[in-house]
Short mmCIF file of C-alpha atoms in Angstrom, two decimals:
data_model
loop_
_atom_site.label_atom_id
_atom_site.label_comp_id
_atom_site.label_asym_id
_atom_site.label_seq_id
_atom_site.Cartn_x
_atom_site.Cartn_y
_atom_site.Cartn_z
CA MET Q 18 -7.41 -33.33 16.86
CA GLU Q 19 -8.40 -31.97 13.42
CA LYS Q 20 -8.77 -28.46 14.86
CA LYS Q 21 -5.26 -28.71 16.24
CA LYS Q 22 -3.82 -29.90 12.86
CA TYR Q 23 -5.65 -27.32 11.19
CA ASP Q 24 -4.19 -24.51 13.16
CA TYR Q 25 -0.85 -25.96 12.87
CA TYR Q 26 -0.91 -25.59 9.28
CA LEU Q 27 -2.21 -21.94 9.38
CA TYR Q 28 0.90 -21.35 11.71
CA THR Q 29 3.33 -22.97 9.42
CA VAL Q 30 1.81 -20.71 6.78
CA MET Q 31 2.32 -17.50 8.65
CA ALA Q 32 5.84 -18.62 9.47
CA VAL Q 33 6.52 -19.34 5.78
CA THR Q 34 4.83 -15.98 4.87
CA ALA Q 35 7.27 -14.06 7.24
CA VAL Q 36 10.66 -15.73 5.62
CA ILE Q 37 9.04 -14.62 2.40
CA LEU Q 38 8.60 -11.07 3.16
CA PHE Q 39 11.97 -10.63 4.67
CA PHE Q 40 13.40 -12.23 1.39
CA MET Q 41 11.58 -9.80 -0.65
CA MET Q 42 12.71 -6.86 1.48
CA MET Q 43 16.23 -8.27 1.50
CA HIS Q 44 16.28 -7.87 -2.54
CA ALA Q 45 14.77 -4.26 -2.50
CA GLN Q 46 17.86 -2.00 -3.55
CA PRO Q 47 18.03 1.59 -2.14
CA SER Q 48 16.84 4.11 -5.01
CA GLY Q 49 16.15 7.72 -5.53
CA THR Q 50 16.10 9.65 -2.11
CA ASP Q 51 17.02 6.63 -0.23
CA TRP Q 52 20.51 7.55 -1.04
CA TYR Q 53 20.40 10.65 0.88
CA ARG Q 54 19.60 8.61 4.04
CA VAL Q 55 22.32 5.85 3.22
CA GLY Q 56 24.95 8.81 3.02
CA PHE Q 57 23.96 10.34 6.31
CA ARG Q 58 26.90 9.95 8.49
CA ASP Q 59 26.32 11.94 11.84
CA ARG Q 60 24.17 8.93 13.30
CA SER Q 61 24.38 10.08 16.69
CA PRO Q 62 21.45 11.33 18.92
CA SER Q 63 22.49 14.92 18.37
CA GLY Q 64 22.89 14.37 14.49
CA PHE Q 65 19.36 13.05 14.25
CA LEU Q 66 17.87 15.80 16.35
CA GLY Q 67 19.91 18.48 14.30
CA LEU Q 68 18.76 16.89 11.03
CA LEU Q 69 14.87 16.77 12.28
CA GLY Q 70 15.20 20.30 13.20
CA GLN Q 71 16.53 21.47 9.76
CA GLN Q 72 14.18 19.15 7.92
CA TYR Q 73 11.21 20.71 9.67
CA GLN Q 74 12.50 24.21 9.03
CA ASN Q 75 13.82 24.07 5.59
CA VAL Q 76 11.82 21.02 3.87
CA ASP Q 77 8.60 19.72 5.45
CA GLY Q 78 6.81 18.78 8.51
CA LYS Q 79 6.91 14.94 8.19
CA VAL Q 80 8.47 14.65 11.50
CA LEU Q 81 8.32 10.85 12.25
CA GLY Q 82 8.38 9.93 8.56
CA ASN Q 83 12.02 11.78 8.08
CA LEU Q 84 12.89 10.32 11.34
CA PHE Q 85 12.23 6.72 10.44
CA SER Q 86 13.57 7.00 7.04
CA TYR Q 87 16.99 8.30 8.26
CA LEU Q 88 16.87 6.21 11.47
CA LEU Q 89 16.18 2.73 9.76
CA MET Q 90 17.87 3.03 6.46
CA VAL Q 91 21.22 1.41 7.76
CA PRO Q 92 22.03 -1.14 8.69
CA GLU Q 93 20.28 -2.98 5.71
CA TRP Q 94 19.57 -6.20 7.67
CA LEU Q 95 17.67 -3.85 10.36
CA ARG Q 96 15.59 -1.87 7.45
CA ASP Q 97 14.66 -5.06 5.93
CA LEU Q 98 13.46 -6.83 9.10
CA VAL Q 99 11.33 -3.83 10.07
CA LYS Q 100 9.86 -3.80 6.65
CA ALA Q 101 9.10 -7.27 6.66
CA LEU Q 102 7.54 -7.15 10.35
CA PHE Q 103 5.30 -3.91 9.34
CA ILE Q 104 4.00 -5.54 6.24
CA LEU Q 105 3.28 -8.81 8.02
CA GLY Q 106 1.72 -6.75 10.75
CA THR Q 107 -0.72 -4.94 8.36
CA ILE Q 108 -1.54 -8.20 6.78
CA PHE Q 109 -2.54 -9.46 10.46
CA VAL Q 110 -4.45 -6.47 11.31
CA ILE Q 111 -6.48 -6.60 7.91
CA TRP Q 112 -6.91 -10.42 8.57
CA GLY Q 113 -7.96 -9.67 12.25
CA MET Q 114 -11.04 -7.82 10.65
CA SER Q 115 -12.04 -10.77 8.97
CA LYS Q 116 -14.67 -13.02 10.73
CA ARG Q 117 -13.14 -16.32 9.75
CA LYS Q 118 -9.31 -16.33 10.73
CA ASP Q 119 -8.53 -19.32 8.99
CA THR Q 120 -5.82 -20.30 6.30
CA MET Q 121 -7.69 -19.25 3.32
CA SER Q 122 -8.74 -15.82 4.44
CA PHE Q 123 -4.94 -15.21 5.62
CA LEU Q 124 -3.83 -16.43 2.09
CA ALA Q 125 -6.40 -13.93 0.34
CA VAL Q 126 -4.84 -11.01 2.49
CA PHE Q 127 -1.44 -11.97 1.56
CA LEU Q 128 -2.31 -12.43 -2.18
CA PHE Q 129 -3.47 -8.99 -2.26
CA PHE Q 130 -0.08 -7.87 -1.32
CA THR Q 131 1.91 -9.72 -3.62
CA ALA Q 132 -0.39 -9.03 -6.40
CA PHE Q 133 0.20 -5.26 -6.39
CA SER Q 134 1.06 -4.00 -9.74
CA ILE Q 135 4.65 -3.74 -10.20
CA PRO Q 136 4.83 0.17 -10.28
CA LEU Q 137 2.85 0.07 -7.06
CA LEU Q 138 5.27 -2.36 -5.39
CA SER Q 139 8.34 -0.29 -6.78
CA GLN Q 140 6.64 2.88 -5.23
CA VAL Q 141 5.27 1.51 -1.95
CA LEU Q 142 7.14 -1.46 -0.74
CA PHE Q 143 10.53 -1.60 -2.47
CA TRP Q 144 11.38 2.08 -2.23
CA ASN Q 145 12.60 2.25 1.27
CA THR Q 146 11.86 6.01 1.98
CA GLY Q 147 8.42 5.54 0.48
CA PHE Q 148 7.82 2.64 2.56
CA PHE Q 149 8.44 4.66 5.91
CA TYR Q 150 6.19 7.22 4.72
CA GLN Q 151 3.42 5.41 3.51
CA VAL Q 152 2.94 1.93 5.19
CA PHE Q 153 4.04 3.03 8.66
CA PRO Q 154 0.95 5.34 8.97
CA VAL Q 155 -1.18 3.11 7.09
CA TYR Q 156 -0.45 0.42 9.73
CA PHE Q 157 -1.21 2.81 12.68
CA PHE Q 158 -4.76 3.74 10.90
CA LEU Q 159 -5.58 0.00 10.65
CA ILE Q 160 -4.85 -0.77 14.12
CA TYR Q 161 -7.44 1.64 15.13
CA LEU Q 162 -9.84 0.55 12.57
CA LEU Q 163 -9.41 -3.18 13.88
CA TRP Q 164 -10.22 -1.67 17.47
CA MET Q 165 -13.37 0.30 16.25
CA LYS Q 166 -14.69 -2.53 13.98
CA MET Q 167 -14.15 -4.93 17.00
CA GLY Q 168 -16.55 -2.86 19.13
CA GLN Q 169 -19.31 -2.70 16.78
CA GLY Q 170 -22.55 -3.79 18.39
CA ASP Q 171 -21.23 -3.88 21.97
CA PRO Q 172 -22.18 -0.89 23.75
CA GLU Q 173 -21.02 -2.16 27.05
CA ARG Q 174 -17.28 -2.43 25.93
CA LYS Q 175 -15.33 -1.24 28.79
CA ARG Q 176 -13.84 2.12 28.32
CA GLU Q 177 -10.07 2.45 29.31
CA ILE Q 178 -8.13 5.84 29.83
CA PRO Q 179 -4.77 4.22 28.87
CA LEU Q 180 -6.16 2.99 25.74
CA ALA Q 181 -7.45 6.27 25.15
CA VAL Q 182 -3.98 7.93 25.75
CA PHE Q 183 -2.62 5.33 23.36
CA PHE Q 184 -4.76 6.18 20.70
CA PHE Q 185 -4.38 9.81 21.10
CA PHE Q 186 -0.64 9.36 20.48
CA LEU Q 187 -1.35 7.03 17.75
CA GLY Q 188 -3.82 9.39 15.64
CA MET Q 189 -1.41 12.11 16.29
CA ALA Q 190 1.77 9.83 15.12
CA SER Q 191 -0.32 8.68 12.04
CA CYS Q 192 -0.36 12.39 10.99
CA LEU Q 193 3.24 13.21 10.80
CA PHE Q 194 4.44 11.01 7.79
CA ALA Q 195 2.93 12.13 4.64
CA GLU Q 196 0.65 15.19 3.88
CA THR Q 197 -1.78 13.41 1.54
CA LEU Q 198 -2.51 10.82 3.95
CA THR Q 199 -2.88 13.27 6.79
CA LEU Q 200 -5.65 15.13 4.89
CA VAL Q 201 -7.42 11.58 4.31
CA PHE Q 202 -6.97 10.47 8.29
CA LEU Q 203 -8.13 13.72 9.43
CA PRO Q 204 -11.91 13.71 7.95
CA LEU Q 205 -12.03 10.26 8.36
CA SER Q 206 -11.58 10.36 11.99
CA PHE Q 207 -14.98 12.20 12.25
CA VAL Q 208 -16.54 9.58 10.29
CA PHE Q 209 -15.23 7.33 12.59
CA LEU Q 210 -17.10 9.04 15.43
CA VAL Q 211 -20.39 8.56 13.29
CA TYR Q 212 -19.44 5.08 12.52
CA GLU Q 213 -19.23 4.38 16.32
CA LYS Q 214 -22.59 6.27 17.29
CA ARG Q 215 -24.32 4.27 14.75
CA GLY Q 216 -22.85 0.96 15.95
CA THR Q 217 -22.89 1.25 19.53
CA GLY Q 218 -25.16 4.39 20.41
CA LYS Q 219 -22.40 6.33 22.05
CA ILE Q 220 -19.10 7.88 21.05
CA SER Q 221 -16.00 6.45 23.28
CA ILE Q 222 -13.42 8.54 24.79
CA GLU Q 223 -11.05 6.41 22.76
CA ALA Q 224 -12.48 7.46 19.56
CA ILE Q 225 -12.53 11.36 20.78
CA CYS Q 226 -9.09 10.81 21.58
CA TRP Q 227 -8.08 9.37 18.18
CA SER Q 228 -9.56 12.46 16.49
CA VAL Q 229 -7.96 14.91 18.75
CA GLY Q 230 -4.69 13.29 18.22
CA THR Q 231 -5.19 13.57 14.40
CA VAL Q 232 -6.13 17.14 14.78
CA ILE Q 233 -3.02 18.12 16.71
CA GLY Q 234 -0.84 15.84 14.37
CA THR Q 235 -2.28 18.01 11.33
CA ILE Q 236 -1.46 21.14 13.03
CA ILE Q 237 2.04 20.15 13.73
CA LEU Q 238 2.61 18.90 10.23
CA PHE Q 239 1.45 21.96 8.46
CA SER Q 240 3.21 24.50 11.17
CA SER Q 241 6.41 23.74 9.48
CA PRO Q 242 7.75 27.05 8.36
CA ALA Q 243 8.74 25.15 5.01
CA THR Q 244 5.05 24.70 3.91
CA PHE Q 245 4.83 28.47 3.45
CA LEU Q 246 8.52 29.17 2.08
CA GLU Q 247 8.34 30.84 -1.08
CA GLY Q 248 9.06 28.42 -4.08
CA LEU Q 249 8.39 25.25 -1.91
CA THR Q 250 5.40 23.20 -2.32
CA VAL Q 251 4.40 20.31 -0.11
CA PHE Q 252 2.14 19.14 -2.68
CA ALA Q 253 3.51 18.21 -6.07
CA ASN Q 254 0.75 19.99 -8.10
CA GLU Q 255 1.74 19.99 -11.80
CA THR Q 256 1.61 22.80 -13.82
CA GLY Q 257 1.90 23.13 -17.70
CA ILE Q 258 0.10 21.25 -20.56
CA ALA Q 259 -3.37 19.80 -19.30
CA SER Q 260 -3.00 17.02 -21.76
CA ASP Q 261 0.47 16.02 -20.42
CA ASN Q 262 -1.16 15.83 -16.90
CA PHE Q 263 -3.91 13.52 -18.30
CA ILE Q 264 -1.58 11.11 -19.77
CA GLU Q 265 0.38 10.90 -16.29
CA TYR Q 266 -2.62 10.85 -14.58
CA TYR Q 267 -4.00 7.96 -16.69
CA HIS Q 268 -0.73 6.09 -16.66
CA ASN Q 269 -0.68 6.28 -12.58
CA PHE Q 270 -4.41 5.12 -12.28
CA ARG Q 271 -3.97 2.31 -14.65
CA ALA Q 272 -0.75 1.07 -12.72
CA ALA Q 273 -2.61 1.32 -9.36
CA SER Q 274 -6.20 0.44 -10.52
CA PRO Q 275 -8.01 -2.62 -9.27
CA PHE Q 276 -7.74 -4.26 -12.56
CA THR Q 277 -3.91 -4.62 -12.02
CA ASN Q 278 -4.84 -6.83 -8.67
CA PHE Q 279 -6.44 -10.06 -9.79
CA SER Q 280 -7.22 -10.91 -6.37
CA VAL Q 281 -10.01 -8.79 -6.03
CA PHE Q 282 -11.73 -10.72 -8.75
CA VAL Q 283 -10.63 -14.15 -7.39
CA VAL Q 284 -12.29 -13.27 -3.97
CA ILE Q 285 -15.47 -11.53 -5.57
CA LEU Q 286 -15.75 -14.69 -7.61
CA ILE Q 287 -15.11 -17.10 -4.60
CA GLY Q 288 -17.84 -15.05 -2.76
CA ILE Q 289 -20.23 -15.53 -5.45
CA ILE Q 290 -19.82 -19.38 -5.68
CA SER Q 291 -19.92 -19.51 -1.70
CA ARG Q 292 -23.27 -17.71 -1.87
CA TYR Q 293 -24.68 -19.99 -4.60
CA ARG Q 294 -23.77 -22.88 -2.47
CA LYS Q 295 -25.40 -21.65 0.44
CA ASN Q 296 -28.04 -18.83 -0.13
CA TYR Q 297 -28.63 -18.54 -3.80
CA THR Q 298 -30.67 -15.51 -5.11
CA LYS Q 299 -31.60 -14.51 -8.65
CA LEU Q 300 -29.35 -11.89 -8.66
CA ASP Q 301 -26.14 -13.81 -8.10
CA LEU Q 302 -25.88 -15.40 -11.57
CA PRO Q 303 -25.98 -12.08 -13.49
CA MET Q 304 -23.57 -10.76 -10.80
CA ALA Q 305 -21.05 -13.66 -11.56
CA VAL Q 306 -21.35 -13.14 -15.34
CA ILE Q 307 -20.68 -9.61 -15.03
CA ALA Q 308 -17.53 -10.39 -12.68
CA GLY Q 309 -16.48 -12.96 -15.29
CA CYS Q 310 -16.48 -10.06 -18.11
CA PHE Q 311 -14.57 -7.57 -16.04
CA PHE Q 312 -11.89 -10.35 -15.36
CA LEU Q 313 -11.80 -11.10 -19.09
CA TYR Q 314 -11.21 -7.34 -19.56
CA ALA Q 315 -8.84 -7.17 -17.07
CA LEU Q 316 -6.88 -10.01 -18.37
CA LEU Q 317 -6.88 -8.36 -22.12
CA THR Q 318 -5.57 -5.40 -20.52
CA LYS Q 319 -2.70 -7.30 -19.17
CA VAL Q 320 -1.95 -9.00 -22.55
CA VAL Q 321 -2.46 -5.71 -24.64
CA PRO Q 322 0.36 -3.08 -24.29
CA LEU Q 323 -0.63 -0.02 -22.46
CA GLU Q 324 0.44 2.02 -25.61
CA PHE Q 325 -2.64 0.64 -27.45
CA PHE Q 326 -5.03 2.78 -25.20
CA GLN Q 327 -3.07 5.74 -26.55
CA LEU Q 328 -3.61 5.04 -30.09
CA ASN Q 329 -5.89 8.09 -30.45
CA SER Q 330 -4.55 10.05 -27.40
CA ILE Q 331 -4.37 13.48 -27.09
CA TYR Q 332 -0.42 13.06 -27.56
CA ARG Q 333 -1.04 12.23 -31.22
CA GLY Q 334 -3.26 15.38 -31.77
CA GLY Q 335 -6.26 12.98 -31.76
CA ASP Q 336 -8.95 12.21 -29.66
CA SER Q 337 -8.61 10.20 -26.43
CA SER Q 338 -11.31 7.43 -27.13
CA MET Q 339 -9.39 4.45 -25.80
CA MET Q 340 -8.65 5.96 -22.63
CA LYS Q 341 -12.24 7.29 -22.35
CA LEU Q 342 -13.48 3.75 -22.85
CA ASP Q 343 -11.07 2.61 -20.09
CA PHE Q 344 -12.23 5.08 -17.38
CA ILE Q 345 -15.88 4.01 -18.15
CA VAL Q 346 -15.06 0.57 -17.58
CA HIS Q 347 -13.09 1.17 -14.46
CA ALA Q 348 -16.01 3.66 -13.26
CA VAL Q 349 -18.79 0.76 -14.03
CA PHE Q 350 -16.46 -1.52 -12.10
CA CYS Q 351 -16.45 0.71 -9.05
CA LEU Q 352 -20.33 0.88 -9.40
CA TYR Q 353 -20.62 -2.92 -9.84
CA LEU Q 354 -18.47 -3.36 -6.35
CA MET Q 355 -20.99 -0.96 -4.71
CA ILE Q 356 -24.06 -2.88 -5.89
CA TYR Q 357 -22.38 -6.23 -5.23
CA GLY Q 358 -21.53 -5.28 -1.72
CA PHE Q 359 -25.04 -3.87 -0.94
CA HIS Q 360 -26.46 -7.16 -2.42
CA GLY Q 361 -23.99 -9.38 -0.64
CA ILE Q 362 -23.76 -8.09 2.98
CA GLU Q 363 -26.76 -8.97 4.80
CA ASN Q 364 -24.95 -8.46 8.25
CA ARG Q 365 -25.79 -4.64 9.59
CA GLU Q 366 -22.38 -4.52 11.34
CA ASN Q 367 -20.70 -5.45 8.09
CA ARG Q 368 -23.00 -3.13 6.12
CA ARG Q 369 -21.78 -0.25 8.12
CA THR Q 370 -18.03 -1.19 7.58
CA TRP Q 371 -19.10 -1.32 4.03
CA PHE Q 372 -20.24 2.31 4.20
CA LEU Q 373 -16.88 3.20 6.05
CA VAL Q 374 -14.86 1.63 3.50
CA LEU Q 375 -16.50 3.46 0.70
CA SER Q 376 -16.36 6.69 2.47
CA GLY Q 377 -12.72 6.12 2.79
CA ILE Q 378 -12.13 5.28 -1.09
CA PHE Q 379 -14.39 8.41 -1.90
CA ILE Q 380 -12.29 10.85 0.53
CA ASN Q 381 -8.85 9.63 -0.50
CA PHE Q 382 -9.53 10.08 -4.06
CA MET Q 383 -11.21 13.40 -3.75
CA ILE Q 384 -8.67 14.92 -1.58
CA ASN Q 385 -5.68 13.70 -3.36
CA LEU Q 386 -7.12 14.75 -6.54
CA PHE Q 387 -7.59 18.31 -5.13
CA ILE Q 388 -4.02 18.55 -4.01
CA HIS Q 389 -2.18 16.72 -6.31
CA SER Q 390 -2.81 16.57 -10.16
CA PRO Q 391 -2.02 14.15 -11.63
CA LEU Q 392 -2.29 11.64 -8.83
CA ALA Q 393 1.07 9.69 -8.34
CA LYS Q 394 0.72 5.91 -8.34
CA ASP Q 395 1.70 5.73 -4.48
CA TYR Q 396 -1.33 8.11 -3.66
CA TYR Q 397 -3.60 4.93 -4.61
CA LEU Q 398 -2.18 2.85 -1.71
CA MET Q 399 -5.15 3.84 0.89
CA MET Q 400 -7.71 3.30 -1.94
CA ILE Q 401 -6.45 -0.11 -2.46
CA PHE Q 402 -6.39 -1.05 1.25
CA PHE Q 403 -10.06 0.21 1.58
CA MET Q 404 -10.68 -1.94 -1.61
CA ILE Q 405 -9.21 -4.94 0.29
CA LEU Q 406 -11.36 -4.28 3.25
CA ALA Q 407 -14.32 -3.90 1.03
CA VAL Q 408 -13.95 -7.19 -0.39
CA LEU Q 409 -13.08 -8.83 2.45
CA SER Q 410 -16.48 -7.84 4.04
CA PHE Q 411 -17.96 -10.60 2.14
CA ASP Q 412 -15.91 -13.35 3.79
CA GLU Q 413 -18.21 -14.10 6.63
CA ASP Q 414 -20.06 -16.31 4.38
CA MET Q 415 -17.24 -17.49 2.56
CA PHE Q 416 -15.28 -20.80 2.62
CA GLY Q 417 -18.08 -22.66 4.56
CA LYS Q 418 -17.52 -26.24 3.88
CA LYS Q 419 -13.93 -27.53 4.90
CA GLN Q 420 -13.56 -29.79 1.73
CA PHE Q 421 -14.29 -26.81 -0.52
CA ASN Q 422 -11.88 -24.82 1.63
CA ARG Q 423 -9.09 -27.11 1.13
CA TYR Q 424 -9.59 -26.83 -2.56
CA LEU Q 425 -9.14 -23.00 -2.29
CA ILE Q 426 -6.32 -23.20 -0.04
CA THR Q 427 -4.69 -25.40 -2.55
CA VAL Q 428 -5.58 -22.92 -5.72
CA GLY Q 429 -4.25 -20.01 -3.53
CA SER Q 430 -1.12 -21.60 -2.62
CA ALA Q 431 -0.25 -22.29 -6.25
CA LEU Q 432 -1.50 -18.82 -7.40
CA LEU Q 433 0.95 -17.32 -4.63
CA ILE Q 434 3.72 -19.32 -5.48
CA LEU Q 435 3.26 -18.27 -9.19
CA ILE Q 436 3.31 -14.66 -8.54
CA LEU Q 437 5.92 -14.92 -6.13
CA ALA Q 438 8.14 -16.75 -8.61
CA ARG Q 439 7.39 -14.49 -11.41
CA ARG Q 440 8.54 -11.44 -9.31
CA ALA Q 441 11.60 -13.18 -7.53
CA VAL Q 442 13.54 -13.66 -10.66
CA PRO Q 443 13.80 -9.87 -12.16
CA MET Q 444 14.58 -8.99 -8.32
CA ILE Q 445 17.45 -11.37 -7.89
CA GLU Q 446 18.82 -10.13 -10.97
CA ASN Q 447 18.50 -6.48 -9.96
CA GLU Q 448 20.51 -7.34 -6.61
CA ASN Q 449 23.12 -9.09 -8.62
CA GLN Q 450 23.61 -6.18 -10.49
CA TYR Q 451 23.41 -4.00 -7.41
CA ASN Q 452 26.36 -5.93 -5.57
CA VAL Q 453 28.54 -5.67 -8.77
CA ASN Q 454 28.08 -1.95 -8.79
CA LEU Q 455 28.88 -1.54 -4.95
CA LEU Q 456 32.19 -3.67 -5.61
CA ARG Q 457 33.12 -1.46 -8.48
CA ILE Q 458 32.53 1.78 -6.13
CA LYS Q 459 34.33 0.23 -3.52
CA ASN Q 460 37.38 -0.85 -5.40
CA THR Q 461 37.31 2.78 -7.01
CA MET Q 462 37.42 4.46 -3.55
CA ASP Q 463 40.04 2.15 -2.25
CA LYS Q 464 42.11 3.32 -4.91
CA GLY Q 465 41.31 6.95 -4.43
CA GLY Q 466 39.61 7.23 -7.67
CA LEU Q 467 37.26 10.44 -8.68
CA GLU Q 468 35.02 8.76 -11.09
CA ILE Q 469 33.54 5.28 -11.68
CA GLN Q 470 30.95 3.95 -14.25
CA VAL Q 471 28.31 1.39 -13.25
CA LYS Q 472 25.77 -0.37 -15.18
CA ASN Q 473 21.92 0.16 -15.17
CA TYR Q 474 19.53 -2.46 -13.53
CA PRO Q 475 18.39 -5.04 -15.87
CA HIS Q 476 14.87 -4.64 -14.69
CA PRO Q 477 14.39 -0.78 -13.97
CA GLU Q 478 10.50 -1.19 -13.48
CA PHE Q 479 11.40 -2.66 -10.13
CA ILE Q 480 13.01 0.43 -9.01
CA VAL Q 481 11.48 3.64 -8.10
CA ASP Q 482 14.17 5.96 -9.58
CA PRO Q 483 16.85 3.67 -11.46
CA ASP Q 484 19.10 6.59 -12.04
CA ASN Q 485 22.30 5.88 -10.71
CA ARG Q 486 23.61 9.19 -10.37
CA ARG Q 487 21.60 9.32 -7.01
CA MET Q 488 24.28 6.96 -5.70
CA MET Q 489 26.63 10.02 -5.30
CA ASN Q 490 24.48 11.20 -2.34
CA GLY Q 491 25.45 7.76 -0.65
CA PHE Q 492 28.91 7.35 -1.75
CA TYR Q 493 31.60 10.20 -1.25
CA TYR Q 494 34.69 10.81 0.38
CA ASN Q 495 34.19 14.30 2.39
CA GLU Q 496 30.97 15.59 0.44
CA PRO Q 497 28.49 14.19 -1.77
CA GLY Q 498 29.65 14.79 -5.62
CA ASP Q 499 33.42 14.57 -4.73
CA LEU Q 500 33.04 11.11 -6.35
CA ILE Q 501 31.46 10.99 -9.78
CA ILE Q 502 29.19 7.87 -10.75
CA LYS Q 503 28.08 7.55 -14.09
CA THR Q 504 25.91 4.84 -15.86
CA GLU Q 505 27.55 3.00 -18.85
CA LYS Q 506 25.28 3.42 -22.02
#
């Protein structure tokens, strides 16, 4: 009876989570390049095919990224529903990789998503085009990773040709959304072969098909004539003053670093407490003290404005001592996570998973750093997903006692409500201003006006590109630009 009651609570939390995600996506306004998708009018099959051909020839080879971003941008309810379902699906897949599939582990994964920094939320989840380019392929990748992890230690697992075909197309599809993710998935597909060989003693046809699919998808992506057009660059490599690049790199790094996601510290501290209660070692106490110091530093950087770290920056002609110190602290924290992982993981299967996620973080960082300088905020997404998987690798021994688990569920739920409430208010205020702007535009167009002034969003940090002039690509009479949209000062 108690088990059924607990499951009922878990399913209730899942249902509430789905509603919360749909609500959040409903309050994510179109911005930036979204308006090109909103303003696309020929929504017939021939119109989409013609658009894809034109994009592949003249813009880039992101066939599926372009398709879904144009196909699902309108109507709004469908776009928001698809986004909520894919986020929920991503949460379920990550949750499925944990050993204990209970309410606390589900809340922990959901906390990782809701505790993203505001710049990363606006780049990946709230910006609709960025969502289709980033979250869709990550979801495909995680499905394969879940299947791979489930088969570790089971060399007799039945191999199925239909599943192999499915993974072939899934691997190929995952490489047709974003160049930066493709160049991460391609080498990782071969790391997976080593991972499976070490875990099961042989390489399955499914793993081979996934790898072949990623190779073919990469070829299709980079075979776009636009990749080699003069003056067009697939990757936004910055040129100019190195110091400016460093400043932007630093801003993006801080916006997406683990220190902006307190859930990392919460789960680490819970893991240390759980180990202390069940299998205490002499190293646990200093590891807990160090984790507490990092937590205080992260809290300090939340309170102190970011500009403080640039007081002696190269922007002002001096040194960059504060930023260098911050980088060193981050590097030490990453080293701490590695040591903590190898110290805390006793299961050989989980150690292999730990090696895999560390490889993912390293490959993602090095490849993106090589092709894009400075790294944009959304390029840290895969590293953060790998960080989530790394931290969740510890949860096999977590939450061992039911009474302790209930306390954690209560604390986790309270923390989740606090985070959501803090972010819901500015999102709703932005939504209200967006609706006011839409009403102004509609009234102006009903009267045949040629110019309209709209107001800025009260919380532009939640909008990836708050410049309202982009709306001219979404609202026009015959062609974009024949209705002038200005922003009130």
